[in-house]
Amino acid sequence: MASTLCCVIVVILVNFAAIHARIPTTLDGPFTPVTVPFDQSLRGKAVDLPDTDPRVRRRVKGFEPEQISVALSASFDSVWISWITGEFQIGYNIKPLNPKTVSSVVRYGTLRYPLRRKVMGYSLVYNQLYPFEGLQNYTSGIIHHVRLAGLKPSTRYYYRCGDPTIGAMSNIYSFRTMPVSGPRSYPRKIGIIGDLGLTYNSTATIDHLISNKPDLVLLVGDVTYANQYLTNGTGSDCYSCSFPQTPIHETYQPRWDYWGRFMQNLVSKVPMMVIEGNHEIEEQAEKKNFVAYSSRFAFPSKESGSASTFYYSFNAGGIHFIMLGAYAAYNKSADQYKWLERDLAKVDRSITPWLIAAWHPPWYSSYKAHYREVECMRQEMEELLYSYGVDIVFNGHVHAYERSNRVYNYTLDPCGPVHIMVGDGGNREKMAIEHADAPGKCPEPSTTPDTFIGGFCATNFTFGPAAGKFCWDRQPDFSAFRESSFGHGILEVKNDTWALWTWYRNQDSRDNAGDQIYIVRTPDMCPTLSAVTKLWSAAR
């Protein structure tokens, strides 16, 4: 018996070692930069799903719920259920629906029948208005948000939503709560996507993502690309190129409804957490912006101590996620920075060992598109995130895939986070293929700032191999792997120090990895500010 047990243990150890031998780890790095040559066959025109596609058509009647979605609260014991009732209106004489005419009710339980628990939430309607002749205005259906609390961890719950008093209830759906927070407790698979839109490419991305059966999805900005359209529904790959004379940057809000209908198959069952991108700005009358984004999604802002939908945090098992806003003030005197300081100081790494941050535009990208555009944000926030030992950063914005070596302040650093850019969801603006380090492709410094981000902070490098230059003349040392292809990522946290990252390309079979690496935490080698603070407090 003992001999058999020893053999079994040996086999397990051999298999474990073999897996680790096949897949590189960050302990093997830093890695020599790799660029996968661009596949010219992928340059086909990105075509949006038309409003006639059955996947985006309204399939409910009256005030029956549609666009149903689940989002997490700050911890495992609570989630948000959201949906829309009633039809949107777009035109010159719109009349908003009255949210008070339809109740926001969720019935739920651990058994499909009966759904014994009942909770009520709140509802709202938003408008997208343009004070210019000839431009159509929009008013949404009634948007409902209901928070379920007192839930058990790692438990499947069934639910229906709607208004039972008018016979307008949804079918029964289900979701699974996150594991309780702890160093040995993690969601099985976390899907990461960015810059999605609603093209045939992005539907392929979602199909592939669904086949990987994620337990949680992060969407790191640029959701529907509704702002690539005029209010009459005319769209373009390049808004400023096709519509240079428009009095305001128009947006065609029905694209949000199309997107919500298409995504329901996934997000009615799997929680999705979203952070804003530049395509969610959508300025309208009285300089209001981000109204669709802030209205349609539920955020655990209040639960995580944030006063804004632009930044918040939440736990998923032993992971603490920080979602930051690149399009809200982030300087050290701003509310967001002060909130971030408070949030990081509360993180207990013995309970949530993994610390993961996400926002839309990347600090580290070697592509020409949006090159060094967020230097102001990096200079304000990077030191704080580094001091608390953030392990991984997820971004989008650049329509390609890139994974960094561990880096801090443009220098390879074994204690810096791994930055992963997944802006390759498949939107209609096509993919980024030009690198800033290619001959003749380095942008002029004066073209790099983004007026929505906070000014101009990028200057020539003063140290390292690129000293005295604005761009590297080769793939930067911080860039470990880059490829221009559409796809999605899956993060599988195995324990308190090991996590498997896999990036899947749309053009491959669904089980073929385009890039794969074990990201390994080294807390003994890289003490964090929170750990130091805890030891200091204990000593007192």
Short mmCIF file of N, CA and C in Angstrom, two decimals, residues 445-527:
data_model
loop_
_atom_site.label_atom_id
_atom_site.label_comp_id
_atom_site.label_asym_id
_atom_site.label_seq_id
_atom_site.Cartn_x
_atom_site.Cartn_y
_atom_site.Cartn_z
N PRO A 445 6.49 63.73 -30.55
CA PRO A 445 6.02 63.92 -29.17
C PRO A 445 4.78 64.79 -29.05
N SER A 446 4.67 65.77 -29.93
CA SER A 446 3.53 66.69 -29.84
C SER A 446 2.20 66.03 -30.20
N THR A 447 2.25 64.83 -30.80
CA THR A 447 1.02 64.15 -31.20
C THR A 447 0.54 63.14 -30.16
N THR A 448 1.29 62.97 -29.08
CA THR A 448 0.98 61.88 -28.16
C THR A 448 -0.05 62.19 -27.08
N PRO A 449 -0.25 63.43 -26.65
CA PRO A 449 -1.19 63.61 -25.53
C PRO A 449 -2.63 63.37 -25.93
N ASP A 450 -3.43 63.00 -24.96
CA ASP A 450 -4.86 62.81 -25.15
C ASP A 450 -5.55 63.87 -24.30
N THR A 451 -6.37 64.69 -24.93
CA THR A 451 -6.99 65.81 -24.22
C THR A 451 -7.90 65.33 -23.11
N PHE A 452 -8.36 64.07 -23.17
CA PHE A 452 -9.26 63.57 -22.13
C PHE A 452 -8.50 62.99 -20.94
N ILE A 453 -7.19 62.88 -21.05
CA ILE A 453 -6.43 62.17 -20.02
C ILE A 453 -5.71 63.11 -19.06
N GLY A 454 -5.26 64.26 -19.52
CA GLY A 454 -4.67 65.16 -18.54
C GLY A 454 -3.44 65.90 -18.97
N GLY A 455 -3.21 66.04 -20.27
CA GLY A 455 -2.09 66.87 -20.68
C GLY A 455 -0.96 66.09 -21.30
N PHE A 456 0.21 66.75 -21.35
CA PHE A 456 1.38 66.19 -22.02
C PHE A 456 2.48 65.95 -20.99
N CYS A 457 2.85 64.70 -20.83
CA CYS A 457 3.89 64.36 -19.86
C CYS A 457 5.02 63.54 -20.46
N ALA A 458 4.82 63.02 -21.67
CA ALA A 458 5.83 62.15 -22.29
C ALA A 458 6.96 62.98 -22.87
N THR A 459 8.18 62.67 -22.49
CA THR A 459 9.37 63.34 -23.01
C THR A 459 10.38 62.27 -23.42
N ASN A 460 11.52 62.70 -23.94
CA ASN A 460 12.56 61.74 -24.30
C ASN A 460 13.04 61.00 -23.05
N PHE A 461 13.38 59.73 -23.23
CA PHE A 461 13.91 58.95 -22.11
C PHE A 461 15.24 59.55 -21.66
N THR A 462 15.48 59.51 -20.36
CA THR A 462 16.73 60.06 -19.82
C THR A 462 17.67 58.97 -19.32
N PHE A 463 17.26 57.70 -19.44
CA PHE A 463 18.09 56.61 -18.95
C PHE A 463 17.80 55.37 -19.78
N GLY A 464 18.65 54.37 -19.62
CA GLY A 464 18.44 53.09 -20.28
C GLY A 464 18.83 53.09 -21.74
N PRO A 465 18.55 51.99 -22.45
CA PRO A 465 18.94 51.86 -23.86
C PRO A 465 18.33 52.89 -24.79
N ALA A 466 17.21 53.51 -24.36
CA ALA A 466 16.55 54.51 -25.22
C ALA A 466 16.85 55.94 -24.75
N ALA A 467 17.86 56.14 -23.92
CA ALA A 467 18.19 57.47 -23.40
C ALA A 467 18.38 58.47 -24.53
N GLY A 468 17.75 59.62 -24.38
CA GLY A 468 17.86 60.67 -25.38
C GLY A 468 16.90 60.53 -26.54
N LYS A 469 16.06 59.52 -26.50
CA LYS A 469 15.11 59.27 -27.60
C LYS A 469 13.69 59.21 -27.05
N PHE A 470 12.74 59.48 -27.94
CA PHE A 470 11.33 59.39 -27.57
C PHE A 470 10.82 57.95 -27.70
N CYS A 471 11.39 57.22 -28.65
CA CYS A 471 11.04 55.81 -28.86
C CYS A 471 12.30 54.95 -28.79
N TRP A 472 12.11 53.69 -28.47
CA TRP A 472 13.19 52.74 -28.63
C TRP A 472 13.44 52.51 -30.12
N ASP A 473 14.65 52.07 -30.48
CA ASP A 473 14.92 51.75 -31.88
C ASP A 473 14.85 50.25 -32.12
N ARG A 474 14.34 49.53 -31.16
CA ARG A 474 14.07 48.09 -31.27
C ARG A 474 12.95 47.79 -30.28
N GLN A 475 12.43 46.58 -30.34
CA GLN A 475 11.39 46.23 -29.38
C GLN A 475 11.92 46.43 -27.97
N PRO A 476 11.21 47.22 -27.15
CA PRO A 476 11.72 47.55 -25.82
C PRO A 476 11.93 46.32 -24.94
N ASP A 477 12.87 46.43 -24.02
CA ASP A 477 13.14 45.34 -23.10
C ASP A 477 11.92 44.96 -22.27
N PHE A 478 11.07 45.96 -21.98
CA PHE A 478 9.90 45.66 -21.16
C PHE A 478 8.87 44.84 -21.92
N SER A 479 8.93 44.83 -23.24
CA SER A 479 7.95 44.11 -24.05
C SER A 479 8.42 42.68 -24.26
N ALA A 480 7.74 41.73 -23.62
CA ALA A 480 8.15 40.32 -23.73
C ALA A 480 7.55 39.64 -24.96
N PHE A 481 6.30 39.99 -25.29
CA PHE A 481 5.60 39.31 -26.38
C PHE A 481 4.54 40.24 -26.94
N ARG A 482 4.49 40.36 -28.27
CA ARG A 482 3.46 41.18 -28.89
C ARG A 482 2.99 40.55 -30.20
N GLU A 483 1.70 40.72 -30.45
CA GLU A 483 1.13 40.17 -31.67
C GLU A 483 -0.15 40.93 -32.01
N SER A 484 -0.35 41.21 -33.29
CA SER A 484 -1.56 41.88 -33.76
C SER A 484 -2.55 40.81 -34.23
N SER A 485 -3.41 40.40 -33.34
CA SER A 485 -4.48 39.45 -33.65
C SER A 485 -5.63 39.71 -32.70
N PHE A 486 -6.84 39.40 -33.12
CA PHE A 486 -7.99 39.50 -32.22
C PHE A 486 -8.03 38.29 -31.31
N GLY A 487 -8.53 38.48 -30.07
CA GLY A 487 -8.59 37.36 -29.15
C GLY A 487 -9.07 37.75 -27.76
N HIS A 488 -8.86 36.84 -26.82
CA HIS A 488 -9.24 37.07 -25.42
C HIS A 488 -8.24 36.34 -24.53
N GLY A 489 -8.26 36.66 -23.23
CA GLY A 489 -7.37 36.01 -22.29
C GLY A 489 -8.12 35.30 -21.18
N ILE A 490 -7.47 34.30 -20.60
CA ILE A 490 -8.01 33.57 -19.45
C ILE A 490 -6.94 33.54 -18.36
N LEU A 491 -7.33 33.98 -17.16
CA LEU A 491 -6.45 33.93 -16.00
C LEU A 491 -6.95 32.84 -15.06
N GLU A 492 -6.07 31.90 -14.69
CA GLU A 492 -6.41 30.83 -13.76
C GLU A 492 -5.44 30.90 -12.58
N VAL A 493 -5.91 31.42 -11.47
CA VAL A 493 -5.08 31.51 -10.27
C VAL A 493 -5.09 30.16 -9.58
N LYS A 494 -3.91 29.57 -9.43
CA LYS A 494 -3.81 28.20 -8.90
C LYS A 494 -3.66 28.17 -7.39
N ASN A 495 -2.92 29.11 -6.84
CA ASN A 495 -2.72 29.19 -5.38
C ASN A 495 -2.26 30.60 -5.05
N ASP A 496 -1.70 30.80 -3.87
CA ASP A 496 -1.37 32.16 -3.44
C ASP A 496 -0.14 32.73 -4.13
N THR A 497 0.57 31.93 -4.93
CA THR A 497 1.75 32.46 -5.62
C THR A 497 1.79 32.15 -7.12
N TRP A 498 0.99 31.21 -7.61
CA TRP A 498 1.05 30.81 -9.01
C TRP A 498 -0.27 31.10 -9.71
N ALA A 499 -0.18 31.67 -10.93
CA ALA A 499 -1.36 31.89 -11.76
C ALA A 499 -0.97 31.64 -13.22
N LEU A 500 -1.85 30.97 -13.94
CA LEU A 500 -1.61 30.67 -15.36
C LEU A 500 -2.35 31.68 -16.22
N TRP A 501 -1.61 32.37 -17.07
CA TRP A 501 -2.20 33.31 -18.03
C TRP A 501 -2.13 32.71 -19.43
N THR A 502 -3.26 32.71 -20.12
CA THR A 502 -3.33 32.19 -21.48
C THR A 502 -4.07 33.18 -22.36
N TRP A 503 -3.47 33.50 -23.50
CA TRP A 503 -4.12 34.34 -24.49
C TRP A 503 -4.47 33.49 -25.70
N TYR A 504 -5.74 33.59 -26.11
CA TYR A 504 -6.25 32.81 -27.23
C TYR A 504 -6.54 33.72 -28.43
N ARG A 505 -6.06 33.34 -29.60
CA ARG A 505 -6.32 34.08 -30.83
C ARG A 505 -7.60 33.57 -31.48
N ASN A 506 -8.38 34.46 -32.06
CA ASN A 506 -9.63 34.06 -32.69
C ASN A 506 -9.41 33.10 -33.86
N GLN A 507 -8.30 33.25 -34.57
CA GLN A 507 -8.10 32.43 -35.77
C GLN A 507 -7.66 31.01 -35.46
N ASP A 508 -7.36 30.73 -34.19
CA ASP A 508 -6.91 29.38 -33.82
C ASP A 508 -8.07 28.53 -33.35
N SER A 509 -7.82 27.23 -33.25
CA SER A 509 -8.78 26.36 -32.60
C SER A 509 -8.91 26.79 -31.14
N ARG A 510 -10.00 26.46 -30.52
CA ARG A 510 -10.35 27.05 -29.23
C ARG A 510 -9.48 26.58 -28.07
N ASP A 511 -8.70 25.54 -28.28
CA ASP A 511 -7.83 25.06 -27.20
C ASP A 511 -6.36 25.29 -27.50
N ASN A 512 -6.07 26.11 -28.50
CA ASN A 512 -4.68 26.38 -28.90
C ASN A 512 -4.26 27.75 -28.38
N ALA A 513 -3.26 27.79 -27.49
CA ALA A 513 -2.84 29.04 -26.86
C ALA A 513 -1.93 29.84 -27.78
N GLY A 514 -2.22 31.13 -27.91
CA GLY A 514 -1.32 32.01 -28.65
C GLY A 514 -0.15 32.47 -27.81
N ASP A 515 -0.39 32.61 -26.50
CA ASP A 515 0.66 32.99 -25.55
C ASP A 515 0.27 32.42 -24.21
N GLN A 516 1.23 31.91 -23.48
CA GLN A 516 0.92 31.28 -22.20
C GLN A 516 2.12 31.39 -21.27
N ILE A 517 1.85 31.72 -20.01
CA ILE A 517 2.92 31.84 -19.03
C ILE A 517 2.34 31.71 -17.63
N TYR A 518 3.13 31.13 -16.72
CA TYR A 518 2.79 31.15 -15.30
C TYR A 518 3.34 32.45 -14.71
N ILE A 519 2.46 33.23 -14.10
CA ILE A 519 2.87 34.43 -13.39
C ILE A 519 3.04 34.04 -11.93
N VAL A 520 4.24 34.24 -11.41
CA VAL A 520 4.58 33.75 -10.08
C VAL A 520 4.87 34.92 -9.16
N ARG A 521 4.13 34.99 -8.05
CA ARG A 521 4.40 35.99 -7.02
C ARG A 521 5.59 35.57 -6.19
N THR A 522 6.37 36.54 -5.75
CA THR A 522 7.51 36.26 -4.88
C THR A 522 7.45 37.20 -3.67
N PRO A 523 6.46 37.00 -2.79
CA PRO A 523 6.27 37.93 -1.67
C PRO A 523 7.46 38.01 -0.72
N ASP A 524 8.23 36.92 -0.59
CA ASP A 524 9.40 36.96 0.30
C ASP A 524 10.49 37.86 -0.25
N MET A 525 10.60 37.89 -1.59
CA MET A 525 11.63 38.71 -2.22
C MET A 525 11.15 40.15 -2.41
N CYS A 526 9.84 40.33 -2.47
CA CYS A 526 9.28 41.65 -2.77
C CYS A 526 8.29 42.07 -1.68
N PRO A 527 8.76 42.50 -0.52
CA PRO A 527 7.85 42.95 0.53
C PRO A 527 7.08 44.18 0.08
#
